[in-house]
Each structure stands twice: as C-alpha cells, then as structure tokens.
Coordinates of C-alpha atoms and ligand atoms in Angstrom, one line a residue:
M1 CA 48.5 -48.3 12.9
Q2 CA 49.1 -44.6 12.6
A3 CA 52.3 -42.7 11.8
R4 CA 53.2 -39.0 11.7
A5 CA 54.9 -38.6 8.3
A6 CA 56.4 -35.7 6.4
V7 CA 54.4 -35.9 3.2
M8 CA 55.2 -34.1 0.0
P9 CA 51.9 -33.1 -1.5
E10 CA 53.1 -32.1 -5.0
R11 CA 56.3 -31.8 -7.0
H12 CA 58.7 -29.0 -5.9
G13 CA 56.3 -28.6 -3.0
R14 CA 56.9 -28.1 0.7
W15 CA 56.7 -31.0 3.2
I16 CA 53.6 -31.2 5.5
L17 CA 53.4 -33.2 8.6
D18 CA 50.4 -35.5 8.5
T19 CA 48.9 -38.4 10.1
V20 CA 48.9 -41.6 7.7
E21 CA 47.7 -45.2 8.2
V22 CA 50.5 -47.8 7.9
A23 CA 50.0 -51.3 6.6
E24 CA 50.7 -54.5 8.4
P25 CA 54.2 -56.1 7.5
G26 CA 54.3 -58.7 4.9
P27 CA 56.2 -62.0 5.4
Q28 CA 59.6 -60.6 4.6
E29 CA 59.0 -57.1 6.0
V30 CA 59.7 -55.3 9.2
L31 CA 57.8 -52.5 11.0
V32 CA 60.2 -50.0 12.3
R33 CA 59.5 -47.1 14.8
V34 CA 61.8 -44.5 13.2
V35 CA 63.8 -42.5 15.8
A36 CA 65.8 -40.5 13.4
S37 CA 66.4 -40.1 9.7
G38 CA 69.1 -38.5 7.6
I39 CA 68.2 -36.2 4.8
C40 CA 70.2 -36.5 1.5
Q41 CA 70.3 -35.0 -1.9
T42 CA 68.4 -37.9 -3.3
D43 CA 65.4 -36.8 -1.2
V44 CA 65.5 -33.4 -2.8
H45 CA 65.7 -35.0 -6.4
A46 CA 62.5 -36.9 -5.2
R47 CA 60.7 -33.9 -4.2
D48 CA 61.6 -32.1 -7.5
G49 CA 60.1 -35.1 -9.4
F50 CA 63.2 -36.7 -10.8
F51 CA 61.8 -40.2 -9.8
P52 CA 58.7 -42.1 -11.1
L53 CA 56.9 -42.3 -7.7
P54 CA 53.7 -40.1 -7.8
C55 CA 52.8 -37.6 -5.1
P56 CA 51.6 -37.5 -2.4
A57 CA 54.7 -39.3 -1.2
V58 CA 56.9 -40.1 1.8
Y59 CA 60.6 -40.1 1.1
G60 CA 63.6 -40.6 3.4
H61 CA 66.2 -43.3 2.9
E62 CA 68.4 -43.2 5.9
G63 CA 66.2 -44.4 8.8
A64 CA 67.3 -45.4 12.3
G65 CA 65.0 -46.8 14.9
V66 CA 63.5 -49.8 16.8
V67 CA 61.9 -52.8 15.4
E68 CA 58.1 -52.9 16.3
Q69 CA 56.9 -56.0 14.6
V70 CA 58.3 -58.5 12.0
G71 CA 56.7 -60.6 9.4
H72 CA 56.3 -64.3 10.0
A73 CA 59.2 -65.2 7.5
V74 CA 61.7 -62.9 9.1
T75 CA 64.2 -64.8 11.2
T76 CA 67.1 -62.4 11.5
L77 CA 65.3 -59.5 13.5
K78 CA 63.0 -59.3 16.4
P79 CA 61.0 -56.6 18.1
G80 CA 63.1 -54.1 20.4
D81 CA 66.2 -54.6 18.0
H82 CA 67.9 -51.3 17.2
V83 CA 68.3 -51.0 13.4
I84 CA 69.1 -48.8 10.5
M85 CA 67.5 -49.0 7.1
A86 CA 69.8 -48.9 4.1
N87 CA 69.9 -49.4 0.4
P88 CA 67.5 -52.1 -0.9
S89 CA 68.3 -55.0 -3.2
C90 CA 66.4 -58.1 -4.5
G91 CA 69.1 -60.6 -3.6
A92 CA 68.2 -62.7 -6.5
C93 CA 69.4 -60.8 -9.8
L94 CA 72.9 -61.4 -11.5
E95 CA 74.5 -58.3 -9.8
C96 CA 73.1 -59.3 -6.3
R97 CA 74.3 -62.9 -6.7
A98 CA 77.8 -61.6 -7.8
G99 CA 78.0 -59.6 -4.6
F100 CA 77.3 -56.2 -6.0
E101 CA 74.0 -55.5 -4.6
T102 CA 74.3 -51.7 -5.1
Y103 CA 73.9 -52.4 -8.8
C104 CA 70.8 -54.6 -8.4
S105 CA 68.6 -54.9 -11.5
N106 CA 65.4 -54.4 -9.5
A107 CA 66.8 -51.3 -7.7
P108 CA 64.8 -48.8 -9.6
M109 CA 61.6 -50.4 -8.6
L110 CA 62.7 -51.0 -5.0
K111 CA 63.8 -47.5 -4.5
Q112 CA 61.5 -45.2 -6.6
S113 CA 58.4 -46.9 -7.7
G114 CA 56.4 -45.8 -4.6
Y115 CA 55.4 -49.5 -4.0
R116 CA 56.5 -52.2 -1.6
A117 CA 58.8 -55.0 -2.9
D118 CA 55.7 -57.0 -4.3
G119 CA 55.3 -54.1 -6.8
T120 CA 51.7 -53.5 -6.1
S121 CA 50.9 -52.7 -2.5
L122 CA 51.4 -49.5 -0.5
S123 CA 53.0 -48.8 2.9
F124 CA 50.6 -45.8 3.7
R125 CA 47.1 -44.6 3.1
R126 CA 45.2 -41.6 4.4
G127 CA 41.6 -42.7 4.6
Q128 CA 40.9 -44.2 1.2
D129 CA 43.5 -42.1 -0.6
P130 CA 47.0 -43.6 -1.6
I131 CA 50.2 -42.1 -0.2
Y132 CA 53.1 -43.4 -2.1
G133 CA 56.2 -44.5 -0.2
S134 CA 58.5 -47.4 0.1
F135 CA 61.1 -44.9 -1.0
F136 CA 64.4 -47.1 -1.0
Q137 CA 61.9 -49.6 0.8
Q138 CA 61.9 -47.5 3.9
S139 CA 60.2 -44.0 3.5
S140 CA 62.0 -43.1 6.8
F141 CA 60.4 -39.7 6.9
A142 CA 57.4 -41.3 8.7
S143 CA 57.5 -42.3 12.4
L144 CA 56.4 -45.8 11.8
T145 CA 57.3 -47.4 8.5
L146 CA 57.7 -50.6 6.6
A147 CA 61.1 -52.0 5.4
T148 CA 62.4 -55.3 4.0
A149 CA 64.4 -57.5 6.3
R150 CA 67.0 -57.5 3.7
N151 CA 67.7 -53.7 3.9
T152 CA 67.3 -53.6 7.7
I153 CA 70.4 -53.8 9.6
R154 CA 70.8 -54.6 13.3
V155 CA 73.0 -52.1 15.2
P156 CA 74.2 -52.0 18.8
D157 CA 72.0 -50.6 21.4
D158 CA 74.4 -48.3 23.0
V159 CA 75.2 -46.1 19.8
P160 CA 72.7 -43.1 19.4
L161 CA 70.2 -43.6 16.6
D162 CA 70.3 -40.0 15.7
M163 CA 74.0 -40.4 14.7
L164 CA 73.5 -43.8 13.0
A165 CA 71.0 -42.0 10.8
A166 CA 73.9 -40.5 9.0
F167 CA 75.3 -43.8 8.0
P168 CA 73.1 -45.6 5.6
C169 CA 73.6 -43.4 2.6
G170 CA 75.9 -40.6 3.1
V171 CA 78.7 -42.1 5.2
N172 CA 78.3 -45.5 3.4
T173 CA 78.7 -43.7 -0.1
G174 CA 81.8 -41.8 0.7
A175 CA 83.6 -44.3 3.0
G176 CA 82.6 -47.2 0.7
A177 CA 83.8 -45.5 -2.5
V178 CA 87.3 -45.3 -0.7
M179 CA 87.4 -48.5 1.1
N180 CA 85.6 -50.7 -1.4
V181 CA 86.5 -49.2 -4.8
L182 CA 89.5 -46.9 -4.7
K183 CA 91.5 -48.8 -1.9
P184 CA 94.4 -46.3 -1.4
Q185 CA 97.6 -47.2 0.2
P186 CA 99.5 -45.4 2.9
G187 CA 101.3 -42.2 1.4
D188 CA 99.0 -42.1 -1.7
S189 CA 97.7 -38.7 -2.6
Y190 CA 94.1 -38.2 -2.4
V191 CA 91.7 -35.3 -3.6
A192 CA 88.2 -34.7 -2.3
F193 CA 86.0 -32.7 -4.7
G194 CA 83.0 -31.7 -2.6
T195 CA 83.0 -31.8 1.3
G196 CA 79.4 -32.5 2.1
T197 CA 78.7 -35.8 3.9
V198 CA 79.9 -38.0 1.2
G199 CA 83.1 -36.0 0.7
C200 CA 83.9 -35.8 4.3
A201 CA 83.1 -39.6 4.9
G202 CA 85.6 -40.3 2.0
L203 CA 88.3 -38.0 3.5
L204 CA 88.0 -39.6 6.9
A205 CA 88.3 -43.1 5.2
A206 CA 91.3 -41.7 3.1
K207 CA 92.9 -40.5 6.4
L208 CA 92.3 -43.9 7.9
A209 CA 94.1 -45.5 4.9
G210 CA 97.1 -43.3 5.5
C211 CA 96.8 -41.1 2.5
D212 CA 99.1 -38.0 2.4
P213 CA 98.6 -35.5 1.1
I214 CA 94.9 -35.1 1.4
I215 CA 93.5 -32.2 -0.6
A216 CA 90.0 -31.0 -0.1
V217 CA 88.2 -28.8 -2.8
D218 CA 84.8 -27.0 -2.3
V219 CA 83.2 -23.6 -3.0
F220 CA 82.3 -23.1 0.8
D221 CA 85.3 -21.7 2.8
E222 CA 83.7 -22.9 6.1
R223 CA 83.3 -26.5 4.7
L224 CA 87.1 -26.4 3.8
E225 CA 87.9 -25.4 7.3
L226 CA 85.9 -28.5 8.6
A227 CA 87.8 -30.5 6.1
R228 CA 91.2 -29.4 7.6
N229 CA 89.8 -30.3 11.0
L230 CA 89.0 -33.7 9.8
G231 CA 92.4 -34.3 8.4
A232 CA 92.8 -32.5 5.0
T233 CA 96.5 -31.5 4.7
H234 CA 95.6 -28.8 2.2
T235 CA 92.4 -27.1 0.9
V236 CA 91.7 -25.2 -2.3
N237 CA 88.5 -23.2 -3.0
A238 CA 87.0 -24.6 -6.2
T239 CA 86.4 -21.0 -7.5
D240 CA 90.2 -20.6 -7.8
P241 CA 91.1 -20.0 -11.5
Q242 CA 94.3 -22.1 -11.1
L243 CA 92.4 -24.8 -9.3
V244 CA 93.9 -27.8 -11.5
D245 CA 97.5 -26.4 -11.4
E246 CA 97.3 -25.8 -7.7
V247 CA 96.0 -29.3 -6.9
R248 CA 98.6 -30.9 -9.0
R249 CA 101.3 -28.7 -7.3
L250 CA 100.0 -29.7 -3.7
A251 CA 99.9 -33.4 -4.8
G252 CA 103.7 -33.3 -5.5
G253 CA 103.7 -32.0 -9.2
R254 CA 103.0 -35.4 -10.5
G255 CA 99.2 -35.2 -9.8
A256 CA 97.0 -37.2 -7.7
Q257 CA 96.6 -40.9 -7.4
W258 CA 93.0 -40.9 -6.2
C259 CA 90.1 -38.4 -6.6
L260 CA 86.5 -38.7 -5.2
E261 CA 84.1 -36.5 -7.1
A262 CA 81.4 -35.9 -4.5
A263 CA 80.0 -32.7 -5.8
G264 CA 77.9 -33.9 -8.6
V265 CA 78.9 -31.0 -10.6
P266 CA 80.3 -31.2 -14.2
A267 CA 83.3 -28.9 -13.6
A268 CA 84.3 -30.9 -10.5
L269 CA 84.4 -34.2 -12.4
R270 CA 86.4 -32.5 -15.3
A271 CA 88.8 -31.1 -12.8
A272 CA 89.0 -34.6 -10.9
V273 CA 90.3 -36.1 -14.1
E274 CA 92.7 -33.3 -15.0
V275 CA 94.5 -33.4 -11.6
L276 CA 95.2 -37.1 -11.9
A277 CA 98.7 -38.6 -11.9
P278 CA 99.4 -41.0 -14.7
R279 CA 97.5 -44.2 -13.7
G280 CA 95.4 -42.4 -11.3
T281 CA 91.7 -43.0 -10.7
A282 CA 88.8 -40.5 -10.4
C283 CA 85.6 -42.1 -8.9
L284 CA 82.3 -40.3 -9.4
V285 CA 79.9 -40.6 -6.5
G286 CA 78.1 -37.2 -6.7
S287 CA 74.5 -37.3 -7.4
A288 CA 73.6 -35.7 -10.7
R289 CA 70.3 -35.4 -12.4
A290 CA 69.5 -37.2 -15.6
G291 CA 70.9 -35.6 -18.8
V292 CA 73.8 -33.8 -17.1
E293 CA 76.9 -34.2 -19.4
V294 CA 80.5 -33.5 -18.7
P295 CA 83.1 -32.4 -21.6
L296 CA 86.5 -34.1 -21.1
E297 CA 89.5 -33.4 -23.2
M298 CA 90.1 -36.8 -24.7
R299 CA 93.8 -36.8 -24.3
T300 CA 93.6 -36.4 -20.6
L301 CA 92.8 -40.2 -20.3
Q302 CA 95.9 -41.2 -22.3
Q303 CA 98.1 -41.3 -19.4
G304 CA 96.6 -44.4 -18.0
R305 CA 94.0 -42.5 -16.1
S306 CA 90.7 -44.0 -15.2
V307 CA 87.3 -42.6 -14.5
R308 CA 84.6 -44.7 -12.9
G309 CA 81.6 -44.3 -10.9
C310 CA 79.9 -46.2 -8.1
I311 CA 76.7 -45.9 -6.1
Q312 CA 76.1 -46.3 -2.5
G313 CA 79.9 -47.1 -1.9
E314 CA 79.5 -50.4 -3.7
S315 CA 79.0 -51.9 -0.3
A316 CA 77.0 -55.0 0.9
V317 CA 74.9 -53.3 3.6
Q318 CA 74.7 -56.1 6.0
T319 CA 78.5 -56.4 6.5
F320 CA 79.9 -53.0 5.5
L321 CA 77.6 -50.8 7.7
P322 CA 78.5 -52.7 10.9
H323 CA 82.1 -52.3 10.0
L324 CA 81.6 -48.5 9.7
I325 CA 79.7 -48.3 13.0
A326 CA 82.5 -50.3 14.7
L327 CA 84.9 -47.7 13.4
Y328 CA 82.7 -44.9 14.7
R329 CA 82.4 -46.5 18.1
A330 CA 86.2 -46.7 18.2
G331 CA 86.4 -43.0 17.6
Q332 CA 87.9 -43.5 14.2
L333 CA 85.1 -42.0 12.1
P334 CA 84.0 -38.9 14.0
I335 CA 80.7 -38.5 12.1
E336 CA 79.2 -36.4 15.0
R337 CA 81.3 -33.5 13.6
L338 CA 79.1 -33.6 10.5
V339 CA 75.6 -34.0 12.1
R340 CA 73.2 -31.3 12.9
H341 CA 69.8 -32.4 14.4
Y342 CA 66.3 -30.9 13.4
P343 CA 62.9 -31.7 14.7
H344 CA 60.7 -33.6 12.3
A345 CA 58.4 -30.7 11.8
A346 CA 61.5 -28.5 10.7
I347 CA 62.2 -30.7 7.6
N348 CA 61.8 -27.8 5.2
D349 CA 64.3 -25.7 7.2
A350 CA 66.7 -28.7 7.4
V351 CA 66.7 -28.9 3.5
A352 CA 67.1 -25.3 3.0
D353 CA 70.1 -25.3 5.2
M354 CA 71.5 -28.2 3.5
L355 CA 71.1 -26.7 0.2
A356 CA 72.7 -23.4 1.3
G357 CA 75.8 -25.3 2.6
K358 CA 74.9 -24.2 6.2
T359 CA 74.6 -27.9 7.3
I360 CA 76.6 -30.8 6.4
K361 CA 74.5 -33.7 7.5
A362 CA 70.8 -32.9 8.5
V363 CA 69.3 -35.5 10.6
L364 CA 65.6 -35.4 11.6
Q365 CA 64.5 -36.5 15.1
L366 CA 61.2 -38.3 14.9
G367 CA 60.9 -39.9 18.3
T368 CA 63.0 -41.4 21.1
A369 CA 64.5 -44.8 21.3
Ligands
ZN401 ZN1 69.2 -57.6 -7.3
ZN402 ZN1 71.1 -40.6 -0.3

C-alpha cells in the first residue's frame, strides 16, 4: 500500500511530499485513510529535533479519517468508520490503570520513538529505506497510516472530519485542562495566558462553566479580538508593563481564581502565578522545550496558591473526546472559528502562518471522506 506523506528529511528542514510504502496493520492496529490533520507546536518541536525519532520522519498527531482495514484482534472498529486519532497510551502501566492515561509510563516510546507499539517495527518505508513514523502512534501527515485501536476513536459520520482534526490535541488539551483539572464554578474569575488553539479551547470551556470575568492575555491584538468574540469579558496585551496589576484589577482586585498558561513562555507562567487570588490555581499546559526554567518569587505561593501542570487535558480519550464533539455539534464549542484549512502540499506555509500568529489552528486537508 502506498501513501502520500509530508516527510521531514532532516532536522530543522522543510517538509517534502513523497510517496511511501505503508505496512499491514498488526493485530491491535488500524489502517486509517487520513482526510485531515491538525498541526500543533509539538510537530514543530519534532521538526527541530527535540524528540528521539530520527529523520526522515513523518509527524502529525491530530488525524481524522476513515478506517480502511483493522487488525484481527480489533473488535471496536470496522472499515468505513469515521475516526479521529488521539494521544496514545499503553493501558497497562500504573498511571493507565489509575485512569490517568495521559501520564502513561510508556508514552515517550509510543509518541516519539519512531516505532510502532511493539517497539521494533516501522509504519513506513521508501524502497529499502526506513521512514520513521508512528508519531503519537499515528503520523497523521500521511494519507494512509497505522494507529493503535486504543488511540483511535469512532466519531459521528455527519461531523466534518476537517473540523474534528482540531480536537485530538489542541482542543482536548485546553478544554480538558479546564473541565478535568481546574473545574471552575459559575462566577469564578478565569485568566487565559495565550490564545492559540489551546488557550481558546480553555476559554470556551471556562465560558461554558459560567466563569466571569474571563480575561485573555496575548501579545497579538488580533488574537485578543478573537478571544473577545469567543467570550472573553476583558483582554490585556501581554506587553503591557502593568500586566499583573491590570489583570488583578480586572479580576476584582483580589486576583484570579483560575489561570491557564497556554503560551509556553516563562514570563507568562510567572505572571499567571502573580495574578492569582489566595487559594487560586495556575495550570501549565503550554508546550515548552527541555531546559526552560521559570523564576518565581517564593513568597507568591504563600497565599495558598497552587501551580500545577497537565498534559493532553488529563483526559481519557475514548470518553472525553466524544463528549467534546457532542458539545461542538450542539454549537457550544465553536471550534470552526479557530480553524484554517491548508492543502497537504502547503504544510510549510501552514506552519509558518501558525508560528507568525496569523493562523490559530492550521488543519491540513489530505483527502475526502
Ligand atoms: Zn500506560
Ligand atoms: Zn499537540
């Protein structure tokens, strides 16, 4: 079987569309014809060599498509099912068994080794040459790819796959951090640091929870305007030298009960802690590279403030993602306002727009359902 894949030939390189050979699905695997894939910061970290998988490689970890074929042990999916591919986990380690699959002990291997879940075989080849893939056990930048049944989620046929491709990582991470971790109550104050996909999804979830005020902070004014349209009651540009005082004032003087740090920037995490009310919590979801440190003034934690992080919204993908999709179908999570579509071949332009802040959620179109 052959696929068209956006292949990264070398670290820090440019993606090249190429034809690759796809392996047959193993017993627990699913062969998916990818219709659309979100692009996220983690794909850019991969491009720049921050993960172990070697080049040439196929990334992409927000795939949406149609099942072509299933392995003989797969009972939950069948050919023709519309699916999204999400965060992988092993299902057997202590964290998975405790219901916290996003902290799976085997996640580094499953996400970033370049190999399938057996740890030794590859999804793709080009002639005799290896192409490393199985990125998040999906490598959704290929038009035909292998996933595990465990990280493949059936979705309704009547929801456009090129919208659902925003959900597996970006929307899941922001909405999950609010719904599964922070759990705000109506009338609570909420601050979004960073209004990319993750920050906007968190903001929409905070609005659904009835938070008020909702304050959005970003360096891009056009993103702040979008945040207002999505439900932010106030916005502050992150370059404002009085940022902390201003956010505290807008949050009623006492400070904010909940902050989501979705910028992945040290100054944003520090500000997220400093604007908190007594007993408030700042949750870090922004994707920072290894070695990035944040100086905190120690006494800022003395007022009962908490700082914690979470990954992938701390969600159980097989139940939480269908819940989010149901909210989207009901018009309560207007994700279409974040998405901009690009042809598969325009992946380099899509990433450039994303990094320049011109696009909130870039979604590649690889085919039709
Ligand atoms: Zn596990
Ligand atoms: Zn991601």
